[in-house]
Amino acid sequence: MDEILEKKILLDKKKQKDVTYYMPKNEVLENLANFFSIFSDATRIKILSALSVSEMCVNDISTILELNQTTVSHQLKSLKGVGAVKCRRDGKTIFYSIANNQINNCLLSGVEYLYE
């Protein structure tokens, strides 16, 4: 801690206050890290991309994307856990869809960033 106090900060006082003021609270930072973790796996991104076109059941997702059904179920559980996808039951079949259009916007922003 003393080492931090001994360091000279080059940033002027107003900018230091601005940085401190605009820094999200730790809880928000943790939630953001949790949210962005959904984009850290290519399989999850593939599933989200498919669900951005249409709601689907696990079997359809696994067949269309050529993924193991267990893998799809596991990833959907993770995505549902962070609120990225929602589901509805129709008889014995569960259909999954994107929970919020902001998920699509994040995907599109990522693609735009990569290919600007």
Short mmCIF file of C-alpha atoms in Angstrom, two decimals, residues 14-23:
data_model
loop_
_atom_site.label_atom_id
_atom_site.label_comp_id
_atom_site.label_asym_id
_atom_site.label_seq_id
_atom_site.Cartn_x
_atom_site.Cartn_y
_atom_site.Cartn_z
CA LYS A 14 -9.68 16.81 -12.23
CA LYS A 15 -8.97 13.85 -14.51
CA GLN A 16 -8.22 11.68 -11.46
CA LYS A 17 -11.63 12.61 -10.02
CA ASP A 18 -13.29 11.92 -13.39
CA VAL A 19 -11.72 8.47 -13.57
CA THR A 20 -12.83 7.69 -10.03
CA TYR A 21 -16.32 9.10 -10.61
CA TYR A 22 -16.97 7.19 -13.83
CA MET A 23 -15.45 3.90 -12.67
#
